[in-house]
mmCIF file of C-alpha atoms and ligand atoms in Angstrom:
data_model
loop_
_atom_site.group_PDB
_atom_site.id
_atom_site.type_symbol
_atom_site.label_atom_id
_atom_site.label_comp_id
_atom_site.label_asym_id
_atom_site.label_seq_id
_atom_site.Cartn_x
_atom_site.Cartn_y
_atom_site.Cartn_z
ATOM 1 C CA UNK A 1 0.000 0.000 0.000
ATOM 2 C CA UNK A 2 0.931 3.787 -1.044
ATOM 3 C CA UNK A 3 0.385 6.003 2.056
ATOM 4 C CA UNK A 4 1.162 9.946 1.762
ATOM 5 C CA UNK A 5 0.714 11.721 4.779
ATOM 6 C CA UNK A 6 1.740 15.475 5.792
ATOM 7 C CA UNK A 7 3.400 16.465 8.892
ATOM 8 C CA UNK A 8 4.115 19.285 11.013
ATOM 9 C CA UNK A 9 6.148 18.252 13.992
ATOM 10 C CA UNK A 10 5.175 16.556 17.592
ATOM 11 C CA UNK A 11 1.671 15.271 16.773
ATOM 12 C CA UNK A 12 2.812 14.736 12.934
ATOM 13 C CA UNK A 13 5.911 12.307 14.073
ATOM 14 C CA UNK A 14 4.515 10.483 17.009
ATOM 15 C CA UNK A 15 1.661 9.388 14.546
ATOM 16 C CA UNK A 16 3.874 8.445 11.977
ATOM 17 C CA UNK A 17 5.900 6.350 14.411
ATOM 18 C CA UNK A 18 2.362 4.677 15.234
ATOM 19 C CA UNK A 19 2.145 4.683 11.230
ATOM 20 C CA UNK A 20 5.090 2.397 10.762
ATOM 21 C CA UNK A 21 3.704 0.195 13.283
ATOM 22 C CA UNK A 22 0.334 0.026 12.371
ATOM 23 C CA UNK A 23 1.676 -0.811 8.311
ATOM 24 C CA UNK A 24 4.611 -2.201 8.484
ATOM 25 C CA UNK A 25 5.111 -3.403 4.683
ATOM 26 C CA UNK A 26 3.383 0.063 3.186
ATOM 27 C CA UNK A 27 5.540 2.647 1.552
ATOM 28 C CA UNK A 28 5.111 5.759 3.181
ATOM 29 C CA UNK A 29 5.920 9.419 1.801
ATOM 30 C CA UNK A 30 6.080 12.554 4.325
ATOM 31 C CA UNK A 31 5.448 15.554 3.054
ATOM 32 C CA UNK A 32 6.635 17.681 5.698
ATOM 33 C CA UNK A 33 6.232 21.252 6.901
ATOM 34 C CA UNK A 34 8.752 23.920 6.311
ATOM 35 C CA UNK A 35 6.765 27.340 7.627
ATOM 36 C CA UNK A 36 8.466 26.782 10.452
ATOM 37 C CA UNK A 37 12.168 26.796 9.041
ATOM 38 C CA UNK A 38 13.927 29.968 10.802
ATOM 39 C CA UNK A 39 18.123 30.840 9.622
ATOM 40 C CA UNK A 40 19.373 31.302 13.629
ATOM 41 C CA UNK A 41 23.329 32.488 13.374
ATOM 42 C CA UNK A 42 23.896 31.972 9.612
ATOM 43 C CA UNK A 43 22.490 28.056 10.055
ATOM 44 C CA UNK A 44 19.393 27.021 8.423
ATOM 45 C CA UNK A 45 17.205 25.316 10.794
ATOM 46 C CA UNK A 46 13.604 22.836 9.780
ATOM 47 C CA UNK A 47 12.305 22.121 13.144
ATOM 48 C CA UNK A 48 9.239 20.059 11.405
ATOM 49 C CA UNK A 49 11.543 17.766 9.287
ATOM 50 C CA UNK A 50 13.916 17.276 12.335
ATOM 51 C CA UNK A 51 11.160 16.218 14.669
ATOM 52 C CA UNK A 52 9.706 13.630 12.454
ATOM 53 C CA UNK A 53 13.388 12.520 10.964
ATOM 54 C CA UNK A 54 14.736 12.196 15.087
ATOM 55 C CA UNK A 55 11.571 11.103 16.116
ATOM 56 C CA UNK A 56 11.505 8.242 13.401
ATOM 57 C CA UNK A 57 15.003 7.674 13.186
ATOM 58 C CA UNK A 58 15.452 6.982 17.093
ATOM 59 C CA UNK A 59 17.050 10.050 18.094
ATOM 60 C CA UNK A 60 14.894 12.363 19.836
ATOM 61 C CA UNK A 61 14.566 13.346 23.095
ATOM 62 C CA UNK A 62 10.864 11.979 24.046
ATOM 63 C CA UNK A 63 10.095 13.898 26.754
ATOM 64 C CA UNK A 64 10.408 16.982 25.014
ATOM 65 C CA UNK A 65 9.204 15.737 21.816
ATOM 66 C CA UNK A 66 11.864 18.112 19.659
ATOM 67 C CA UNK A 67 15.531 17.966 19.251
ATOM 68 C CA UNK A 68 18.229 15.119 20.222
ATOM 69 C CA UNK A 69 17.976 12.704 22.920
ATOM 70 C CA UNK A 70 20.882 13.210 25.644
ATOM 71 C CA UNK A 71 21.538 16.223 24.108
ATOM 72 C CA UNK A 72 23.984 19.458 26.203
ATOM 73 C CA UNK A 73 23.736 23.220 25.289
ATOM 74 C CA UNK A 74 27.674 24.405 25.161
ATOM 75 C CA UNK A 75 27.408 26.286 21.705
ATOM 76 C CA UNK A 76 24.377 27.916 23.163
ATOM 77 C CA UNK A 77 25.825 29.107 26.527
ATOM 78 C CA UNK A 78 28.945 30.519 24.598
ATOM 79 C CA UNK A 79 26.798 32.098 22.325
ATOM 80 C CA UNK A 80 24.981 33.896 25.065
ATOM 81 C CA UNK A 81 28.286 34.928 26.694
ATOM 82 C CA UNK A 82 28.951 36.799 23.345
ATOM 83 C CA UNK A 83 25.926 38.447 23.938
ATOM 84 C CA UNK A 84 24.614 36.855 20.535
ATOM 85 C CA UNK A 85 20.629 37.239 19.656
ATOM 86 C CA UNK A 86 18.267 35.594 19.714
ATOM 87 C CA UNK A 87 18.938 33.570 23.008
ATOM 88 C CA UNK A 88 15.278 32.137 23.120
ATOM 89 C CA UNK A 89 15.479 29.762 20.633
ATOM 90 C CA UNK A 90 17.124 26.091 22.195
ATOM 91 C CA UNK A 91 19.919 24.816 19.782
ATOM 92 C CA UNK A 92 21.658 22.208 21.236
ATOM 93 C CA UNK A 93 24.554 20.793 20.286
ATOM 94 C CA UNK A 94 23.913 17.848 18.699
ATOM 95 C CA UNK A 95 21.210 19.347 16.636
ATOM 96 C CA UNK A 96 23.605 22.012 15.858
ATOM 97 C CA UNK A 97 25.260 19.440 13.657
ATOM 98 C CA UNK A 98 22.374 18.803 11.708
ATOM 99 C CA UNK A 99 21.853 22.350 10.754
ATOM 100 C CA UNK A 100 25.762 22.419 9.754
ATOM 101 C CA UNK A 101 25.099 19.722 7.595
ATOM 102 C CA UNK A 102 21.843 21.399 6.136
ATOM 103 C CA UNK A 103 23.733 24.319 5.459
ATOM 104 C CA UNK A 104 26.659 23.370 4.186
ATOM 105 C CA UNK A 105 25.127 21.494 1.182
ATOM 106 C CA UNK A 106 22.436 24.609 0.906
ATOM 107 C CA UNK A 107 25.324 26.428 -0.022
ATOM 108 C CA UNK A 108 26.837 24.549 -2.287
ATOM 109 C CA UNK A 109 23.822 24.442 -4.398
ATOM 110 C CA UNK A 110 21.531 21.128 -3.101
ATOM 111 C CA UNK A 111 18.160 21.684 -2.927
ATOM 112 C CA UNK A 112 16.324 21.245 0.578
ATOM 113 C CA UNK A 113 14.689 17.566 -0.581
ATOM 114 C CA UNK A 114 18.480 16.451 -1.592
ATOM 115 C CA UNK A 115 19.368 17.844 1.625
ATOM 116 C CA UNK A 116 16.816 16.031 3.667
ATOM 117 C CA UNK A 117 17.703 12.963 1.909
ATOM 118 C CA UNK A 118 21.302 13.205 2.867
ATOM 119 C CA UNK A 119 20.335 13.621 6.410
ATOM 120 C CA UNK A 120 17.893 10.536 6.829
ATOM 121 C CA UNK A 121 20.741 7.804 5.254
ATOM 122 C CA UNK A 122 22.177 8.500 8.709
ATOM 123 C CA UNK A 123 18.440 8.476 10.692
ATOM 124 C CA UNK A 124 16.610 5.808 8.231
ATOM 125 C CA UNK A 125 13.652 7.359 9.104
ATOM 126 C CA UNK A 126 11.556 3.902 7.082
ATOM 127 C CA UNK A 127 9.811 7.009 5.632
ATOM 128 C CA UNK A 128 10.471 8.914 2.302
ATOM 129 C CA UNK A 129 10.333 12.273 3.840
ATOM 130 C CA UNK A 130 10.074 15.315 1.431
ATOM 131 C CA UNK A 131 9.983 19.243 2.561
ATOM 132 C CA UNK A 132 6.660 20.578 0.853
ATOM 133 C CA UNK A 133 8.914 23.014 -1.019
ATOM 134 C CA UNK A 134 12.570 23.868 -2.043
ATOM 135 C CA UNK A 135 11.701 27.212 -2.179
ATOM 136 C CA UNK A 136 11.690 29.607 1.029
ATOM 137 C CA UNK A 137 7.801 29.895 2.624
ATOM 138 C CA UNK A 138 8.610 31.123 5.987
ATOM 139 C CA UNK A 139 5.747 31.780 8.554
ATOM 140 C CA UNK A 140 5.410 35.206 10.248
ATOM 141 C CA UNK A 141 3.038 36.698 12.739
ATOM 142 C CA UNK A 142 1.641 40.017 12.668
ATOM 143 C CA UNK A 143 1.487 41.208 16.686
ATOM 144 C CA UNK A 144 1.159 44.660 18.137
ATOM 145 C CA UNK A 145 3.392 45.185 21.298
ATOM 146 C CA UNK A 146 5.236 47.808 23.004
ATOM 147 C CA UNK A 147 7.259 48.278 19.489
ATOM 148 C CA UNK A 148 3.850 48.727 17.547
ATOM 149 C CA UNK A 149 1.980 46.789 15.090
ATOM 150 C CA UNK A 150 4.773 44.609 13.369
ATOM 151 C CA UNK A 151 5.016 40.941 11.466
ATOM 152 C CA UNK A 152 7.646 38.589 13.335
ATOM 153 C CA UNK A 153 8.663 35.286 12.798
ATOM 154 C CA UNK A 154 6.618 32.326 13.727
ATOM 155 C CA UNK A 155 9.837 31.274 16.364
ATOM 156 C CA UNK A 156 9.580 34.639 17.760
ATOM 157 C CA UNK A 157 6.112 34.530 18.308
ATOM 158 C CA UNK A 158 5.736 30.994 19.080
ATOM 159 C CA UNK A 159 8.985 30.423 21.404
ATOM 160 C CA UNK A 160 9.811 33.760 22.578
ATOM 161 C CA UNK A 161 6.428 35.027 23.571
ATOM 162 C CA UNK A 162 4.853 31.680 23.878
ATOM 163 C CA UNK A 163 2.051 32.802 21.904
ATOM 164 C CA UNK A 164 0.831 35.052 24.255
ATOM 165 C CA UNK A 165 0.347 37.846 22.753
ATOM 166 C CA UNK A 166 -2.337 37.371 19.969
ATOM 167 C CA UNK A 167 -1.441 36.733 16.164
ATOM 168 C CA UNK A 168 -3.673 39.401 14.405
ATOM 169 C CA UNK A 169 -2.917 37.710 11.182
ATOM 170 C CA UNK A 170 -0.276 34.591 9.928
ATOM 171 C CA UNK A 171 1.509 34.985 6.853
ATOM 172 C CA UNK A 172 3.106 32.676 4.998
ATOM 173 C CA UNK A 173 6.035 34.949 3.709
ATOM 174 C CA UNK A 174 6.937 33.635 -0.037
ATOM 175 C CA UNK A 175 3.653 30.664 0.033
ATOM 176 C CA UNK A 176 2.747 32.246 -3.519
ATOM 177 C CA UNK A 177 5.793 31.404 -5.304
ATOM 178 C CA UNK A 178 6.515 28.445 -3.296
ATOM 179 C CA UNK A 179 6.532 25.151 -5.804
ATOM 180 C CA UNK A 180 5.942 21.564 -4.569
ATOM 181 C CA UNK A 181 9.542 19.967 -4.441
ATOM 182 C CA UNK A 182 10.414 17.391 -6.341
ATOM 183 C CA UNK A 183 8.492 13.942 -5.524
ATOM 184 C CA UNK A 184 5.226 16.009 -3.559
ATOM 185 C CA UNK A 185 2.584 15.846 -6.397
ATOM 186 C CA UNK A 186 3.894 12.098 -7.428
ATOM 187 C CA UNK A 187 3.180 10.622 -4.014
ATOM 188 C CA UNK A 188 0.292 12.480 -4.176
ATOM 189 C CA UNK A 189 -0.416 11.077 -7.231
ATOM 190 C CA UNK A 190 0.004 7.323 -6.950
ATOM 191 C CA UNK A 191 -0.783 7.189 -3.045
ATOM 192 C CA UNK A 192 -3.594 5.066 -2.301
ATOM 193 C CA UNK A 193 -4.451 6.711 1.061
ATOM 194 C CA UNK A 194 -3.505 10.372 2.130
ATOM 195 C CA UNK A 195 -3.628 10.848 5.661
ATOM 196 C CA UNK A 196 -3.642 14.233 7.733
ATOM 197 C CA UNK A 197 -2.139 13.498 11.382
ATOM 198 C CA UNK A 198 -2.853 15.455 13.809
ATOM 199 C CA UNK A 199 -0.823 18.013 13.491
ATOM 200 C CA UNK A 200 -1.515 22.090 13.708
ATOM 201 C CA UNK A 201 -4.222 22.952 11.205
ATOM 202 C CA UNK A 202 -2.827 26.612 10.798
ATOM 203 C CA UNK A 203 0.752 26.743 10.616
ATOM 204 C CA UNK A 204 0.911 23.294 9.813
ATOM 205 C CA UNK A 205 -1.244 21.108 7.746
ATOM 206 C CA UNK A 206 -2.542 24.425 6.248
ATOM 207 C CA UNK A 207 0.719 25.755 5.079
ATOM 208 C CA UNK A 208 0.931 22.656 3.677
ATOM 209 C CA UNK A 209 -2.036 23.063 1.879
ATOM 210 C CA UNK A 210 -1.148 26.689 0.581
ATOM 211 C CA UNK A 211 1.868 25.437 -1.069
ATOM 212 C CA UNK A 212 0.363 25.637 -4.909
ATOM 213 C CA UNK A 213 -0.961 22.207 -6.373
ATOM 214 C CA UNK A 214 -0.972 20.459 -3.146
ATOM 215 C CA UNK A 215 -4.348 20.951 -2.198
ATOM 216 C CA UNK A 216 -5.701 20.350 -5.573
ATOM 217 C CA UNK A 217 -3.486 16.819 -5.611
ATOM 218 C CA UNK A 218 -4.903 15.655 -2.537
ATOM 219 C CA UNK A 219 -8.752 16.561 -3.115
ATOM 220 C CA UNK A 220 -9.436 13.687 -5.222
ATOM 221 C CA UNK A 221 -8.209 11.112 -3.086
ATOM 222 C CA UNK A 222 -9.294 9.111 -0.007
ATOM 223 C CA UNK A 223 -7.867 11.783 2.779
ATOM 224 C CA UNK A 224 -8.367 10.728 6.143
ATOM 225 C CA UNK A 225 -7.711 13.428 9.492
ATOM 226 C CA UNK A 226 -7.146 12.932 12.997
ATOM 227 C CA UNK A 227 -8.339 15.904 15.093
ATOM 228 C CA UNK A 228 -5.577 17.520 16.969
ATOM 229 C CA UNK A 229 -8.181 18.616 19.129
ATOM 230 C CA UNK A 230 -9.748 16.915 22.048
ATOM 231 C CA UNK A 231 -12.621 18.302 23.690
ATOM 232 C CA UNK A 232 -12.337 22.067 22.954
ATOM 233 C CA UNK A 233 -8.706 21.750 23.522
ATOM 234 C CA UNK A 234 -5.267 21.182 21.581
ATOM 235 C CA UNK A 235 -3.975 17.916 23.289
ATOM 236 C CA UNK A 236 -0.747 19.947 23.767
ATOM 237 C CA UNK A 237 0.615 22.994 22.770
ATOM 238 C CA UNK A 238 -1.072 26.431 21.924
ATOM 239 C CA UNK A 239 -2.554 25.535 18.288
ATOM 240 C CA UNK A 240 -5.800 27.645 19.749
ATOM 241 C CA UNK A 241 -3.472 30.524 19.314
ATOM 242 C CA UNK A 242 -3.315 29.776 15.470
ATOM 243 C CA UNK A 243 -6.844 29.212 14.865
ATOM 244 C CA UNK A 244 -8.181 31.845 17.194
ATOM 245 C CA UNK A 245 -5.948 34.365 14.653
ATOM 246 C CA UNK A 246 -7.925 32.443 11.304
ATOM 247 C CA UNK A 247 -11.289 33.094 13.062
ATOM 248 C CA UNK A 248 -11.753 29.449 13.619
ATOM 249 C CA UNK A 249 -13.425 28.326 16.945
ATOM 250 C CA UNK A 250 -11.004 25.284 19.056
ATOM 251 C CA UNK A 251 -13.577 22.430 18.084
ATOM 252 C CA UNK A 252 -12.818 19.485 16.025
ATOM 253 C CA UNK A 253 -15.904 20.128 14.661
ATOM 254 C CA UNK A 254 -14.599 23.046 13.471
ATOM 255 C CA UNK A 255 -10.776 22.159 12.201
ATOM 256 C CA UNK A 256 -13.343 19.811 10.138
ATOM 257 C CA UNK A 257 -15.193 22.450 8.519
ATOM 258 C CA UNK A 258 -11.683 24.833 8.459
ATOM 259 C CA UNK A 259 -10.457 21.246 5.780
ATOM 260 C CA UNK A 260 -13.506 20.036 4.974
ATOM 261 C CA UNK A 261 -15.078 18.532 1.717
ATOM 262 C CA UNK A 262 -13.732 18.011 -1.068
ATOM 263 C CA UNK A 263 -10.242 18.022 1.096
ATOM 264 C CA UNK A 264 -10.844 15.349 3.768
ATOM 265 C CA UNK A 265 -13.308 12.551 3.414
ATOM 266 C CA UNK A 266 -13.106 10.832 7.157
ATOM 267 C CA UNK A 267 -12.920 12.274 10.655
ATOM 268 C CA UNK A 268 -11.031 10.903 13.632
ATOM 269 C CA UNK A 269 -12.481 12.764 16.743
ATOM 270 C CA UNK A 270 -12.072 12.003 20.124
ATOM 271 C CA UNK A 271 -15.369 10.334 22.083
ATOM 272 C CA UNK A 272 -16.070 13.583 23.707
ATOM 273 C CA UNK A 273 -16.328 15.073 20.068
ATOM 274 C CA UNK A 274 -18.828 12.082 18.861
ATOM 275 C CA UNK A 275 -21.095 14.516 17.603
ATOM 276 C CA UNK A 276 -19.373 16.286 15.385
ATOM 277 C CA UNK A 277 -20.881 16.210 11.664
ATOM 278 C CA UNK A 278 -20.476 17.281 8.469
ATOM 279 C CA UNK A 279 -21.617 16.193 4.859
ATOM 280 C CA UNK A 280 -19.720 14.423 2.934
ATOM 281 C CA UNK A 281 -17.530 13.411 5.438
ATOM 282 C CA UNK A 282 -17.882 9.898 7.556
ATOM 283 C CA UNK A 283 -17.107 10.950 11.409
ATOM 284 C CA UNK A 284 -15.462 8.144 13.681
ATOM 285 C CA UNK A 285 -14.828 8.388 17.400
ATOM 286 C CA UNK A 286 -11.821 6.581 18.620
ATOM 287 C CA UNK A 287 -9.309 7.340 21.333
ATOM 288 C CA UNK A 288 -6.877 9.708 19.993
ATOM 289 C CA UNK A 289 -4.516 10.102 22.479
ATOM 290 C CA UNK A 290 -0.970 9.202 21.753
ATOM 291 C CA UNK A 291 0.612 8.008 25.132
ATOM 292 C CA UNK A 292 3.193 5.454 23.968
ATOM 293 C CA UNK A 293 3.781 3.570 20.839
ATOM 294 C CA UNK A 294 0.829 1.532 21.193
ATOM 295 C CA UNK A 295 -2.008 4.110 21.317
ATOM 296 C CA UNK A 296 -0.305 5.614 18.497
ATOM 297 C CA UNK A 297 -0.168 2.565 16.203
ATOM 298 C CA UNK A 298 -3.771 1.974 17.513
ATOM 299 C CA UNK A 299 -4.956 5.732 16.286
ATOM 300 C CA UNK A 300 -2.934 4.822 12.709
ATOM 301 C CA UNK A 301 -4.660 1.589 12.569
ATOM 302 C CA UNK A 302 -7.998 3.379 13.230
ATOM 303 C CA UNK A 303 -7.066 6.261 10.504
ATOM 304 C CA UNK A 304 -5.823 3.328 7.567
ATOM 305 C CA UNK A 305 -9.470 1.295 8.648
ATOM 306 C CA UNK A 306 -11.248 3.942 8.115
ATOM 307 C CA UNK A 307 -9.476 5.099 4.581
ATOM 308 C CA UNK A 308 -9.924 1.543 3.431
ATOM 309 C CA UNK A 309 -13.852 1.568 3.888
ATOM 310 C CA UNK A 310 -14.251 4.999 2.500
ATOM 311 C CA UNK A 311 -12.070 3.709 -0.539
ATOM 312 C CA UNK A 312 -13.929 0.440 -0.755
ATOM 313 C CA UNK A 313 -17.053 0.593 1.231
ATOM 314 C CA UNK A 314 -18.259 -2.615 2.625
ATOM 315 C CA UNK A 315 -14.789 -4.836 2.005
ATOM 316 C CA UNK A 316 -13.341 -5.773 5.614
ATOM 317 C CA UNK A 317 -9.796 -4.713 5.338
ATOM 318 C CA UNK A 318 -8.127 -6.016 8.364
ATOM 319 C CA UNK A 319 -6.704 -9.250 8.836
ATOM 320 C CA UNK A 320 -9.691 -11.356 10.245
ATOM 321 C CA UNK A 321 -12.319 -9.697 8.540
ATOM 322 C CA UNK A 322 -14.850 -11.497 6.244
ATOM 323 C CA UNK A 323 -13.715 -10.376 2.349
HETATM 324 P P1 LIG B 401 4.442 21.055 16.322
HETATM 325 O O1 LIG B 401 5.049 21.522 15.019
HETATM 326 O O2 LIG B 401 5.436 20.409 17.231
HETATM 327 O O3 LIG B 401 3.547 22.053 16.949
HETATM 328 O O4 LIG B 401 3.579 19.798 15.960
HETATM 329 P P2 LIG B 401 2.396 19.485 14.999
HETATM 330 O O5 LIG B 401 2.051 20.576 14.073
HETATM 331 O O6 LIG B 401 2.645 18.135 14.403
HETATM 332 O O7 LIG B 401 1.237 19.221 15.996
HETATM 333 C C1 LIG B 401 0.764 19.978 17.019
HETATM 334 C C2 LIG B 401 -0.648 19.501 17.260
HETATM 335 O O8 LIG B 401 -0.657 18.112 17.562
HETATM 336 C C3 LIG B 401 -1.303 20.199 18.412
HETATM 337 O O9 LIG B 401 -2.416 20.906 17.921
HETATM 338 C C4 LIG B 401 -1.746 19.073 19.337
HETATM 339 O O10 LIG B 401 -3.062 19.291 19.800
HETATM 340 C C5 LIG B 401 -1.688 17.846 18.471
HETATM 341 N N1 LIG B 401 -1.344 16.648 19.219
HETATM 342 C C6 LIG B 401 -0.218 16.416 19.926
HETATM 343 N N2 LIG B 401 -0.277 15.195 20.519
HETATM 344 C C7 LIG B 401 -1.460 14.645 20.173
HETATM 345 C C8 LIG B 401 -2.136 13.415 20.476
HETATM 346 O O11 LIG B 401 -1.636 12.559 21.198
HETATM 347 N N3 LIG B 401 -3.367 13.222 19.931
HETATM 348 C C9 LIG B 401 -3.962 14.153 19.122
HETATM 349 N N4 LIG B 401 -5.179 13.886 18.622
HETATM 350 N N5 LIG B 401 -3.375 15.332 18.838
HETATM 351 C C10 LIG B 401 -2.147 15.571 19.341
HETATM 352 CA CA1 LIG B 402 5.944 23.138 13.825
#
């Protein structure tokens, strides 16, 4: 089986780790998230891809959910004792070395998907992963603060002021030239399922979706979401923040609506959410909570069911089930 799915970061890569488990002999093609992708000191740094790459490839630091597993902060604290800016953002140094890589080879002239592929024959993520674009699409976030009404990065907004202050609008800086990169609209193309994790509909899944093409790829397939939010809350992390700035109310039923038809044609929601509704789209409650590996590979398992039946309604598709 052909399985596309896009990613942003935490929710994105812990469900794709349940993915791998849940499929084991599919071929599966990320199409990850690069909105997030901020240059910090001259290095160019993908937070998305990195989460899902360490996350798949065994070396992130679980806890956290971002960045490398037994990982120290030198380069950062002698950074900071130049006095160098921005000091909010956590590089560590291990991760460092992934965004010397990345630039390195940026500079020489490889584009970001070459790039990415260089970096996962060390992680062997078991995952083709491909950045949504070569070209630069960089999130920013228009705020008004003591400096005035002003556009900042996403990081700035999203790490340094923890989202506190409120985005008045989110821009995706460059989204109308940005092209697919190379591989995107193929996947797209000859996937038999597309799946949307539950990642952050805003400034993830939807810049996704802005990237030109992508959108109109995936609207004729079977596209199956998982709602990243549980009960009139994100299940961690501040993606009310992002959809309070669309105009979009924190319900699943409404991150539904905010993709709906002809995008996405089944719902994972959470049984708290088991009312949610919308035509043209089959609804499923199932427990969406990713704890450990297991209730993740259980949530993929529920997401590839569902895909199946929508594809082929009335065939059984699991092992076990009458044909
Ligand atoms: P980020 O780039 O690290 O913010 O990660 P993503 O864009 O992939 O995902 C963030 C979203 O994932 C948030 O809106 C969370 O609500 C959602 N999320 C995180 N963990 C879980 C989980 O276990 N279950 C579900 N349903 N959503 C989750
Ligand atoms: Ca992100």
């Amino acid at each position: 089986m052909r399985i596309v799915s896009l990613a942003g970061g935490i929710g994105g890569a812990r469900f794709l780790r349940g993915l791998l488990s849940a499929a084991p002999g599919s071929e599966i093609t990320v199409i990850g998230n690069t909105g997030d992708d901020i240059t910090l000191y001259g290095l160019q740094v993908c937070p998305d891809l990195d989460t899902v790459m360490y996350t798949l490839g065994g070396g992130i630091d679980e806890e956290q959910g971002w960045g490398r597993s037994e990982e120290t902060h030198v380069v950062k604290e002698e950074l900071a004792a130049y006095g160098v800016e921005p000091q909010w953002f956590g590089l560590g140094d291990r991760d460092v070395a992934t965004h010397i890589v990345r630039t390195q080879m940026l500079k020489a002239g490889y584009p970001l998907s070459a790039v990415t592929e260089a970096l996962c024959a060390r992680w062997r993520p078991g995952v083709r992963l491909i950045p949504m674009t070569d070209d630069r699409a960089e999130t920013h976030v228009v705020i008004t603060d003591e400096r005035g009404r002003r556009a900042v990065h996403f990081q700035e907004w999203w790490v340094r002021l923890r989202a506190s202050v409120p985005a008045e609008q989110i821009i995706l800086v460059g989204g109308d030239e940005a092209r697919p990169a190379p591989g995107v609209l193929q996947a797209v193309a000859d996937a038999d399922v597309v799946l949307l994790p539950p990642s952050n509909p805003v400034v993830s899944i939807g810049t996704i979706l802005r990237v030109k093409g992508i959108r109109e790829a995936l609207e004729p397939k079977t596209v199956v979401g998982v709602s990243p939010i549980v009960g009139g809350a994100p299940v961690r992390g501040m993606a009310d923040a992002c959809l309070r700035a669309i105009g979009v109310e924190t319900t699943a039923q409404a991150v539904l609506e905010l993709y709906g038809p002809p995008l996405v044609n089944g719902w994972l929601v959470a049984e708290e959410d088991a009312g949610v509704r919308l035509d043209g789209v089959r609804v499923e409650a199932r427990p969406l909570i990713m704890r450990d590996l297991a209730s993740a590979r259980d949530l993929a398992r529920a997401a590839l069911d569902l895909a199946a039946e929508l594809a082929h309604p009335g065939a059984g598709v699991r092992e076990g089930n009458a044909r």
